[in-house]
Amino acid sequence: MPDPAVPPTPPVPLDALLARADLGLRRIAGPADPAVVVHWAHTSEMADPYPYLLGGELLLSAGVHVPDGAGTGYFDAYVSRIVAAGGAALGFGVAPVHDTVPGALVEACEMHGLPLVEVPPRTTFSAVARALWQLMAQARTAELRRVTEAQQSLATAAARPDPVPSVLQQLARRLGGRAVLYGPEGTPIAGAGPEPGEEVRTALAKLAEVVRPPSPGHPRTPSPEGPRPPSPGHTRASSPAHRVGSGPDAPAGSPGDLHADLAARPSSASDTVAGVRLVAHALGNGEGFVLGTAAPQRDAGDHTIASVAAVLLSLLTGERHSGSGAGRSSALVRLLLGAAPAEVAPLLGGDRWRVVHGRPDGRAAPDPVAASALGAALGSSLVDVTGEVVRVLVPDGRAVERVPGWTLGVSAAAAPRDWPAADTQAARALARARATRAPLLRHGDRPTALTDLVPPAEADAHARALLAPIEQTPALVDTLRTWLSLHGSWDRTAVALDVHRNTVRQRITRCAALLDADLDDPDVRMELWFALRRT
């Protein structure tokens, strides 16, 4: 059954209201439980306030309704009705009707476990209500700030080289608990946060089964008895179409049963096991992935934060099916069947593209999920993973900016026939970026340079003749090119080529000997650089 309606503000701990020195409130009976919260304040002088309460109120009364000579029986009935209505606490105003709080009322509140607060004569009920709304506004502002910061951190985590673990880690930290991603087979494939006990782990896995839809590749055979609840405790599930759970209409003896149709499983479900709040979200990609969370307490905004994480994980784990995806598939098939790149480029949605080479800043090689995340950050799904480098084909009209956690090299805009050259440009830009520790470097794109003044055929012939002594040793050519591009820096060249600096020295010495050239001479370096740019 749906929960009672509450205002769109987070509740305020009763202790926070008692801590207001300007009010002078004092708890004189009932439990001193910091978990007691107040949703609103309500003033009533009715002998039976039950019909006028929604639950969660701080009920304020000056005792006008108390008849002369009222004893234990009257106050016991009065307090029991407040408790039955879900009242959070009772505030009793001293004066003008009563000089002190009646002793029988104190005894009744103590017996029923209802916090009783004494309101001094100088404090009006309006002042109590106003203070409560002020505390609610402060809590609401803090909640919005917390949700906003969580959304930003989750979005940043989704763009990292290891997006799925990063998102789970951020979610677990924001919720103060455990976050787990379950695969289509129902097994956990990634997790973050402190490991809960076996009972909680088992219950969370069962709760994930409640919301996990059968994926096309992993059909699931339902039990002939229908879905079972993850635990005998209270379980609640919801979907866009319906909301089910335990309540007065549930069959007797089974308060936790889920009455859900297998053909329309809920999108989320919750449970509480061993004092831990469990929530499962079915990811909306149709692939059978489920996000599960386990937190020791439920704070305002947790559902919004978990929902943002679920959307991001849906994008990171889902298979994109769209018209552009069909165009890419068609382009691939035509290339495999012998079509030229220029003929299939229109199917990709543009005439000129940039090639981006990316490498994660950490030691781990990128996996397909990390590569897809980089492509999403750059606005393109044309992604390829080659060893430790991810290559992305980005339309010319889309700006390429730095991506946290990645080092990027960007080529000049190129037509399809020049894509191989653009790929080389991006690779060289990435090498320079890593050597100079820059997060992003772009290939120089000058329309006219001095080298363009030399006829291409003559320039190519001169380059081949000059580099002939080392052209059969690609390692020497690459080392010389990188070394010259980094102004003769041994350390930066070693970083760019992933070799030891002594190896760089040996190769450059070998180049100088084979070319019979003084590589300290700037004219020689300029001529060699001219030749290397032609190869």
Coordinates of C-alpha atoms in Angstrom, one line a residue:
M1 CA 0.0 0.0 0.0
P2 CA 1.3 3.5 -0.7
D3 CA 2.8 5.4 2.2
P4 CA 0.9 8.3 3.7
A5 CA 1.4 11.6 1.9
V6 CA 4.2 13.7 3.4
P7 CA 5.3 17.2 2.4
P8 CA 8.0 17.6 -0.2
T9 CA 10.6 18.4 2.4
P10 CA 12.8 16.0 4.4
P11 CA 11.7 15.3 8.0
V12 CA 13.5 17.0 10.9
P13 CA 14.9 15.1 13.9
L14 CA 13.0 16.0 17.1
D15 CA 16.3 16.5 18.8
A16 CA 17.1 19.3 16.3
L17 CA 13.9 21.1 17.4
L18 CA 14.7 20.6 21.1
A19 CA 18.2 22.0 20.5
R20 CA 16.7 25.4 19.6
A21 CA 17.6 27.6 22.6
D22 CA 15.1 30.3 21.6
L23 CA 12.2 27.9 22.0
G24 CA 13.1 26.4 25.4
L25 CA 11.4 23.1 24.7
R26 CA 12.1 20.2 27.1
R27 CA 11.4 16.5 26.7
I28 CA 9.8 15.2 29.9
A29 CA 8.6 11.7 28.8
G30 CA 9.0 9.1 26.1
P31 CA 12.0 7.7 24.5
A32 CA 15.1 9.9 23.9
D33 CA 15.6 8.3 20.5
P34 CA 17.6 10.4 18.0
A35 CA 15.8 8.5 15.2
V36 CA 12.4 10.2 16.0
V37 CA 11.6 12.7 13.2
V38 CA 8.9 15.2 12.7
H39 CA 7.2 15.9 9.3
W40 CA 5.1 18.8 10.3
A41 CA 3.4 20.6 13.3
H42 CA -0.3 20.5 13.9
T43 CA -2.3 22.2 16.7
S44 CA -5.5 20.6 17.9
E45 CA -7.6 20.8 21.1
M46 CA -9.8 17.8 20.1
A47 CA -10.3 15.1 22.7
D48 CA -9.8 12.6 19.9
P49 CA -7.3 14.0 17.4
Y50 CA -7.1 10.7 15.4
P51 CA -9.3 11.7 12.5
Y52 CA -7.3 14.9 11.9
L53 CA -3.8 13.4 11.8
L54 CA -1.9 12.0 8.8
G55 CA 1.2 10.7 10.7
G56 CA 4.5 12.1 11.6
E57 CA 3.2 15.2 13.3
L58 CA 4.3 17.1 16.3
L59 CA 0.9 17.6 17.8
L60 CA 0.6 20.8 19.9
S61 CA -2.0 21.2 22.6
A62 CA -2.6 23.5 25.5
G63 CA -4.9 20.9 27.2
V64 CA -8.2 22.9 26.6
H65 CA -9.9 19.6 25.9
V66 CA -8.9 18.0 29.2
P67 CA -12.0 17.9 31.5
D68 CA -11.9 18.7 35.2
G69 CA -10.8 15.8 37.2
A70 CA -9.5 13.8 34.2
G71 CA -7.5 10.8 35.4
T72 CA -5.3 8.0 34.1
G73 CA -8.1 6.5 31.9
Y74 CA -8.7 9.7 29.9
F75 CA -5.0 10.4 29.2
D76 CA -4.3 6.8 28.3
A77 CA -7.1 6.8 25.7
Y78 CA -5.9 10.2 24.4
V79 CA -2.3 9.2 24.0
S80 CA -3.2 5.8 22.5
R81 CA -5.2 7.5 19.7
I82 CA -2.2 9.8 18.9
V83 CA 0.1 6.8 18.7
A84 CA -2.5 4.9 16.5
A85 CA -2.6 7.8 14.1
G86 CA 1.2 7.8 13.7
G87 CA 1.9 11.0 15.6
A88 CA 5.6 11.6 16.1
A89 CA 5.5 13.5 19.4
L90 CA 3.2 15.6 21.6
G91 CA 3.9 19.1 22.6
F92 CA 2.0 20.4 25.7
G93 CA 1.8 24.1 26.3
V94 CA 2.1 25.2 29.9
A95 CA -0.4 28.2 30.5
P96 CA -2.8 29.6 30.1
V97 CA -5.0 26.5 31.0
H98 CA -2.5 24.4 32.9
D99 CA 0.3 25.5 35.2
T100 CA 2.1 22.2 34.8
V101 CA 1.9 19.2 32.6
P102 CA -0.5 16.7 34.1
G103 CA 1.3 13.8 35.8
A104 CA -1.2 11.3 34.3
L105 CA -0.3 12.6 30.8
V106 CA 3.4 12.1 31.5
E107 CA 2.7 8.5 32.7
A108 CA 0.6 7.7 29.6
C109 CA 3.3 9.0 27.2
E110 CA 5.9 7.0 29.0
M111 CA 3.8 3.9 28.8
H112 CA 3.0 4.2 25.1
G113 CA 6.5 5.4 24.1
L114 CA 5.3 8.8 22.8
P115 CA 7.8 11.6 23.2
L116 CA 6.2 14.4 25.4
V117 CA 7.6 17.9 25.0
E118 CA 6.9 20.7 27.4
V119 CA 6.3 24.1 25.7
P120 CA 7.1 27.0 28.1
P121 CA 4.7 29.9 28.5
R122 CA 6.9 32.3 26.6
T123 CA 6.9 30.1 23.5
T124 CA 3.9 30.2 21.2
F125 CA 2.8 27.3 19.1
S126 CA 3.3 29.5 16.0
A127 CA 7.0 30.0 17.0
V128 CA 7.4 26.2 17.3
A129 CA 5.8 25.7 13.8
R130 CA 7.9 28.4 12.3
A131 CA 11.1 27.0 13.7
L132 CA 10.2 23.5 12.4
W133 CA 9.7 24.9 8.9
Q134 CA 13.0 26.7 9.0
L135 CA 14.8 23.5 9.9
M136 CA 12.9 21.8 7.1
A137 CA 14.0 24.4 4.6
Q138 CA 17.6 24.0 5.8
A139 CA 17.4 20.2 5.5
R140 CA 15.8 20.6 2.0
T141 CA 18.7 22.9 0.9
A142 CA 21.3 20.4 2.2
E143 CA 19.5 17.6 0.5
L144 CA 19.4 19.3 -2.9
R145 CA 23.1 20.2 -2.5
R146 CA 23.9 16.6 -1.7
V147 CA 22.0 15.3 -4.7
T148 CA 23.6 17.8 -7.0
E149 CA 27.1 17.0 -5.9
A150 CA 26.3 13.3 -6.2
Q151 CA 25.0 13.7 -9.8
Q152 CA 28.1 15.6 -10.8
S153 CA 30.5 13.0 -9.2
L154 CA 28.6 10.1 -10.9
A155 CA 28.7 11.8 -14.3
T156 CA 32.5 12.4 -13.9
A157 CA 33.0 8.8 -12.8
A158 CA 31.1 7.6 -15.9
A159 CA 33.6 9.3 -18.2
R160 CA 36.6 7.7 -16.6
P161 CA 38.6 4.8 -18.2
D162 CA 37.0 2.4 -15.8
P163 CA 33.4 3.8 -15.8
V164 CA 31.4 1.0 -14.2
P165 CA 33.7 0.4 -11.1
S166 CA 34.0 4.2 -10.8
V167 CA 30.2 4.8 -10.8
L168 CA 29.7 2.0 -8.3
Q169 CA 32.4 3.4 -6.1
Q170 CA 30.9 6.9 -6.1
L171 CA 27.4 5.5 -5.5
A172 CA 28.6 3.4 -2.5
R173 CA 30.4 6.4 -1.0
R174 CA 27.4 8.7 -1.5
L175 CA 25.0 6.1 0.1
G176 CA 27.4 5.0 2.8
G177 CA 26.9 1.4 1.9
R178 CA 27.4 -1.3 -0.8
A179 CA 26.6 -1.0 -4.5
V180 CA 26.6 -4.1 -6.8
L181 CA 26.0 -4.6 -10.5
Y182 CA 24.5 -8.0 -11.3
G183 CA 24.8 -9.4 -14.8
P184 CA 22.2 -11.1 -16.9
E185 CA 22.9 -14.4 -15.3
G186 CA 22.3 -13.0 -11.9
T187 CA 25.9 -13.1 -10.7
P188 CA 27.6 -10.0 -9.4
I189 CA 30.1 -8.7 -12.0
A190 CA 31.3 -5.5 -10.1
G191 CA 30.9 -4.0 -6.7
A192 CA 32.1 -1.3 -4.4
G193 CA 31.8 -0.4 -0.7
P194 CA 32.1 -2.5 2.4
E195 CA 31.0 -6.1 2.1
P196 CA 27.8 -6.8 4.1
G197 CA 27.1 -10.1 5.9
E198 CA 26.1 -13.3 4.2
E199 CA 22.4 -12.7 5.1
V200 CA 22.3 -9.3 3.5
R201 CA 24.3 -10.4 0.4
T202 CA 21.9 -13.3 -0.2
A203 CA 18.8 -11.1 0.3
L204 CA 20.1 -8.5 -2.1
A205 CA 20.8 -11.1 -4.8
K206 CA 17.3 -12.5 -4.4
L207 CA 15.8 -8.9 -4.5
A208 CA 17.7 -8.4 -7.8
E209 CA 16.0 -11.5 -9.2
V210 CA 12.6 -9.9 -8.4
V211 CA 13.2 -7.0 -10.8
R212 CA 15.6 -8.5 -13.4
P213 CA 13.7 -9.0 -16.7
P214 CA 14.7 -12.0 -18.9
S215 CA 17.3 -10.8 -21.4
P216 CA 17.2 -12.0 -25.0
G217 CA 20.5 -13.9 -24.5
H218 CA 19.7 -15.2 -21.1
P219 CA 16.1 -16.3 -20.9
R220 CA 14.9 -17.2 -17.4
T221 CA 12.4 -19.9 -16.6
P222 CA 10.1 -18.7 -13.9
S223 CA 9.2 -20.8 -10.9
P224 CA 5.7 -22.4 -11.2
E225 CA 4.8 -20.8 -7.9
G226 CA 5.7 -17.3 -9.2
P227 CA 8.3 -14.9 -7.9
R228 CA 9.2 -15.2 -4.2
P229 CA 10.1 -12.3 -1.9
P230 CA 13.8 -12.0 -1.0
S231 CA 13.0 -12.3 2.7
P232 CA 10.0 -12.7 5.1
G233 CA 10.3 -9.0 5.9
H234 CA 8.5 -6.0 4.4
T235 CA 9.2 -5.8 0.6
R236 CA 8.1 -3.1 -1.7
A237 CA 8.3 -3.0 -5.5
S238 CA 7.3 -0.4 -8.0
S239 CA 7.1 0.1 -11.8
P240 CA 5.8 2.8 -14.1
A241 CA 2.5 0.8 -14.4
H242 CA 1.9 -0.4 -10.9
R243 CA 3.1 -0.5 -7.3
V244 CA 2.8 -3.6 -5.2
G245 CA 3.9 -4.8 -1.8
S246 CA 2.6 -5.8 1.6
G247 CA -0.3 -4.1 3.2
P248 CA -3.9 -4.7 4.4
D249 CA -4.9 -6.3 1.1
A250 CA -2.1 -8.9 1.1
P251 CA -3.0 -12.5 1.8
A252 CA -3.0 -13.4 5.5
G253 CA 0.2 -15.0 6.7
S254 CA 2.3 -13.6 3.9
P255 CA 3.0 -9.9 4.6
G256 CA 6.0 -9.8 2.3
D257 CA 4.6 -11.5 -0.8
L258 CA 5.0 -9.7 -4.2
H259 CA 2.0 -9.9 -6.4
A260 CA 3.8 -9.2 -9.6
D261 CA 3.1 -10.5 -13.1
L262 CA 6.1 -12.2 -14.6
A263 CA 5.3 -10.4 -17.9
A264 CA 5.5 -7.0 -16.2
R265 CA 8.1 -7.1 -13.6
P266 CA 8.7 -4.1 -11.3
S267 CA 11.5 -1.7 -12.2
S268 CA 12.6 -1.5 -8.6
A269 CA 12.1 -3.2 -5.3
S270 CA 13.2 -2.6 -1.7
D271 CA 13.5 -4.6 1.5
T272 CA 15.1 -4.4 5.0
V273 CA 17.2 -7.2 6.3
A274 CA 19.2 -7.1 9.5
G275 CA 18.6 -3.4 9.8
V276 CA 20.1 -2.8 6.3
R277 CA 18.0 -1.1 3.6
L278 CA 18.2 -3.0 0.3
V279 CA 17.1 -1.6 -3.1
A280 CA 17.3 -3.2 -6.5
H281 CA 16.9 -1.3 -9.8
A282 CA 16.4 -3.0 -13.2
L283 CA 18.6 -1.2 -15.7
G284 CA 16.6 0.1 -18.6
N285 CA 18.7 -1.4 -21.4
G286 CA 16.8 -4.6 -21.8
E287 CA 20.0 -6.7 -21.3
G288 CA 19.1 -8.1 -17.8
F289 CA 21.5 -6.0 -15.7
V290 CA 20.4 -5.0 -12.2
L291 CA 21.8 -2.5 -9.8
G292 CA 21.6 -3.4 -6.1
T293 CA 22.4 -1.2 -3.1
A294 CA 22.6 -2.0 0.6
A295 CA 22.9 0.9 3.1
P296 CA 22.5 1.0 6.9
Q297 CA 20.0 3.8 6.7
R298 CA 17.9 5.6 4.2
D299 CA 18.5 9.3 3.8
A300 CA 16.5 11.9 1.8
G301 CA 17.7 11.9 -1.8
D302 CA 19.1 8.4 -1.8
H303 CA 16.5 7.2 -4.3
T304 CA 17.3 10.1 -6.7
I305 CA 21.1 9.4 -6.4
A306 CA 20.6 5.7 -7.1
S307 CA 18.3 6.4 -10.0
V308 CA 21.0 8.6 -11.6
A309 CA 23.5 5.9 -11.2
A310 CA 21.1 3.3 -12.7
V311 CA 20.6 5.5 -15.8
L312 CA 24.4 5.9 -16.3
L313 CA 25.0 2.2 -15.8
S314 CA 22.2 1.5 -18.3
L315 CA 24.1 3.6 -20.9
L316 CA 27.4 2.0 -20.1
T317 CA 26.1 -1.6 -20.3
G318 CA 23.5 -1.3 -22.9
E319 CA 23.6 -2.2 -26.6
R320 CA 22.6 0.8 -28.7
H321 CA 20.0 0.0 -31.3
S322 CA 19.2 3.0 -33.5
G323 CA 19.1 4.2 -37.1
S324 CA 22.7 5.4 -36.8
G325 CA 23.7 2.0 -35.5
A326 CA 22.2 0.4 -38.6
G327 CA 24.1 2.8 -40.7
R328 CA 27.4 1.9 -39.0
S329 CA 26.6 -1.8 -39.5
S330 CA 25.9 -1.2 -43.2
A331 CA 29.1 0.8 -43.6
L332 CA 31.1 -2.1 -42.0
V333 CA 29.5 -4.7 -44.3
R334 CA 30.3 -2.6 -47.4
L335 CA 33.9 -2.1 -46.4
L336 CA 34.3 -5.8 -45.8
L337 CA 32.8 -6.4 -49.3
G338 CA 35.3 -4.1 -50.9
A339 CA 33.7 -0.7 -51.0
A340 CA 36.0 2.4 -50.7
P341 CA 35.9 4.4 -47.5
A342 CA 34.7 7.5 -49.4
E343 CA 31.6 5.5 -50.5
V344 CA 30.6 4.4 -47.0
A345 CA 31.4 7.7 -45.2
P346 CA 27.9 9.2 -45.9
L347 CA 26.4 6.3 -44.0
L348 CA 28.3 7.4 -40.9
G349 CA 26.7 10.9 -41.0
G350 CA 29.5 13.2 -42.1
D351 CA 32.1 14.0 -44.7
R352 CA 35.1 15.1 -42.6
W353 CA 36.2 13.4 -39.4
R354 CA 38.9 13.6 -36.8
V355 CA 40.7 10.6 -35.4
V356 CA 41.3 10.6 -31.6
H357 CA 43.8 8.3 -29.9
G358 CA 43.2 7.9 -26.2
R359 CA 45.2 6.2 -23.5
P360 CA 44.0 5.8 -19.8
D361 CA 46.2 7.5 -17.3
G362 CA 46.4 4.4 -15.1
R363 CA 48.4 1.3 -15.8
A364 CA 45.4 -0.9 -16.7
A365 CA 44.7 -1.4 -20.4
P366 CA 41.2 -0.1 -21.5
D367 CA 38.4 -2.7 -21.8
P368 CA 35.4 -2.4 -24.2
V369 CA 33.3 -0.7 -21.5
A370 CA 36.0 1.9 -20.8
A371 CA 36.4 2.5 -24.6
S372 CA 32.6 3.0 -25.0
A373 CA 32.6 5.5 -22.1
L374 CA 35.4 7.5 -23.8
G375 CA 33.4 7.4 -27.1
A376 CA 30.3 8.6 -25.2
A377 CA 32.3 11.5 -23.7
L378 CA 33.6 12.5 -27.1
G379 CA 30.1 12.1 -28.7
S380 CA 30.8 9.2 -31.0
S381 CA 30.2 5.4 -30.9
L382 CA 32.8 4.7 -33.6
V383 CA 35.3 3.2 -31.2
D384 CA 38.2 0.7 -31.5
V385 CA 40.4 -0.8 -28.9
T386 CA 44.0 -1.6 -30.0
G387 CA 46.2 -2.8 -27.2
E388 CA 46.6 0.1 -24.7
V389 CA 45.1 2.7 -27.1
V390 CA 41.5 3.5 -27.9
R391 CA 40.8 5.0 -31.3
V392 CA 37.6 7.1 -31.8
L393 CA 36.3 8.6 -35.1
V394 CA 34.7 11.9 -34.3
P395 CA 32.7 14.1 -36.7
D396 CA 34.5 17.3 -37.6
G397 CA 31.7 19.5 -36.3
R398 CA 31.9 18.1 -32.8
A399 CA 34.4 19.7 -30.4
V400 CA 37.0 17.4 -28.9
E401 CA 37.8 18.4 -25.3
R402 CA 39.8 16.8 -22.6
V403 CA 38.3 13.8 -20.7
P404 CA 39.3 13.2 -17.1
G405 CA 41.4 10.1 -16.7
W406 CA 42.6 10.0 -20.3
T407 CA 45.4 11.4 -22.4
L408 CA 44.3 12.3 -25.9
G409 CA 45.9 12.9 -29.3
V410 CA 43.7 14.5 -32.0
S411 CA 44.3 14.6 -35.7
A412 CA 43.3 17.3 -38.2
A413 CA 40.0 17.0 -39.9
A414 CA 40.2 14.7 -42.8
A415 CA 38.1 13.3 -45.6
P416 CA 37.7 9.5 -45.8
R417 CA 40.6 9.0 -48.3
D418 CA 42.9 10.7 -45.7
W419 CA 41.8 8.7 -42.7
P420 CA 45.0 6.6 -42.6
A421 CA 47.1 9.8 -42.5
A422 CA 44.8 11.2 -39.8
D423 CA 45.3 8.0 -37.8
T424 CA 49.1 8.6 -37.9
Q425 CA 48.6 12.2 -36.9
A426 CA 46.6 11.2 -33.8
A427 CA 49.1 8.6 -32.8
R428 CA 52.0 11.1 -33.0
A429 CA 49.9 13.7 -31.1
L430 CA 49.2 11.1 -28.4
A431 CA 52.9 10.3 -28.1
R432 CA 53.7 14.0 -27.6
A433 CA 50.9 14.4 -25.1
R434 CA 52.1 11.6 -23.0
A435 CA 55.7 12.8 -23.2
T436 CA 54.8 16.3 -22.2
R437 CA 52.2 15.1 -19.7
A438 CA 49.5 17.2 -21.4
P439 CA 45.9 15.8 -21.2
L440 CA 45.2 16.7 -24.9
L441 CA 47.3 17.7 -27.9
R442 CA 46.1 18.4 -31.4
H443 CA 48.0 17.9 -34.6
G444 CA 49.1 21.2 -36.1
D445 CA 46.7 22.1 -38.9
R446 CA 48.3 24.9 -41.0
P447 CA 46.9 25.7 -44.4
T448 CA 50.3 26.8 -45.9
A449 CA 53.8 26.0 -44.6
L450 CA 57.4 26.3 -46.0
T451 CA 57.4 22.5 -46.8
D452 CA 54.3 23.1 -49.0
L453 CA 56.4 25.3 -51.3
V454 CA 58.5 22.2 -52.5
P455 CA 56.8 20.1 -55.2
P456 CA 55.5 16.9 -53.5
A457 CA 57.3 14.5 -55.9
E458 CA 60.7 16.2 -55.4
A459 CA 60.1 16.4 -51.6
D460 CA 59.2 12.7 -51.4
A461 CA 62.3 11.7 -53.5
H462 CA 64.6 13.8 -51.3
A463 CA 63.1 12.3 -48.1
R464 CA 63.6 8.7 -49.4
A465 CA 67.2 9.4 -50.3
L466 CA 68.0 11.1 -47.0
L467 CA 66.4 8.4 -44.8
A468 CA 67.4 5.4 -46.9
P469 CA 70.1 4.2 -44.5
I470 CA 67.6 3.7 -41.7
E471 CA 64.3 3.1 -43.5
Q472 CA 64.6 -0.7 -43.2
T473 CA 64.6 -0.3 -39.4
P474 CA 61.2 1.1 -38.3
A475 CA 62.3 1.4 -34.7
L476 CA 65.1 3.8 -35.7
V477 CA 62.8 5.9 -37.8
D478 CA 60.1 6.2 -35.1
T479 CA 62.7 7.0 -32.4
L480 CA 64.3 9.7 -34.6
R481 CA 60.9 11.2 -35.4
T482 CA 59.8 11.3 -31.7
W483 CA 63.2 12.5 -30.5
L484 CA 63.2 15.4 -32.9
S485 CA 59.5 16.3 -32.2
L486 CA 60.4 16.5 -28.5
H487 CA 63.4 18.8 -29.1
G488 CA 66.0 16.1 -28.3
S489 CA 64.7 15.2 -24.8
W490 CA 65.8 11.7 -23.9
D491 CA 63.4 11.3 -21.0
R492 CA 60.3 12.5 -22.9
T493 CA 61.2 10.3 -25.9
A494 CA 61.5 7.3 -23.6
V495 CA 58.1 8.0 -22.1
A496 CA 56.5 8.4 -25.5
L497 CA 58.0 5.2 -26.9
D498 CA 57.6 3.2 -23.6
V499 CA 61.4 2.3 -23.7
H500 CA 64.3 3.0 -21.4
R501 CA 66.2 6.3 -21.9
N502 CA 69.4 4.3 -22.6
T503 CA 67.6 2.6 -25.5
V504 CA 66.7 6.0 -26.9
R505 CA 70.4 7.1 -26.7
Q506 CA 71.6 3.9 -28.4
R507 CA 69.1 4.3 -31.2
I508 CA 69.9 8.0 -31.8
T509 CA 73.6 7.2 -31.8
R510 CA 72.9 4.5 -34.3
C511 CA 70.9 6.9 -36.5
A512 CA 73.7 9.5 -36.4
A513 CA 76.2 6.8 -37.5
L514 CA 74.1 5.4 -40.4
L515 CA 73.1 8.8 -41.6
D516 CA 76.6 10.2 -41.2
A517 CA 75.1 13.3 -39.7
D518 CA 75.7 15.6 -36.8
L519 CA 72.4 15.5 -35.0
D520 CA 73.4 18.5 -32.8
D521 CA 73.4 20.7 -35.9
P522 CA 70.0 22.5 -36.1
D523 CA 70.2 22.6 -39.9
V524 CA 70.6 18.8 -40.0
R525 CA 67.7 18.4 -37.6
M526 CA 65.5 20.7 -39.7
E527 CA 66.3 18.7 -42.9
L528 CA 65.7 15.4 -41.2
W529 CA 62.4 16.6 -39.7
F530 CA 61.3 17.8 -43.2
A531 CA 62.1 14.3 -44.6
L532 CA 60.4 12.5 -41.7
R533 CA 57.2 14.5 -42.3
R534 CA 57.1 13.2 -45.9
T535 CA 57.1 9.5 -44.7

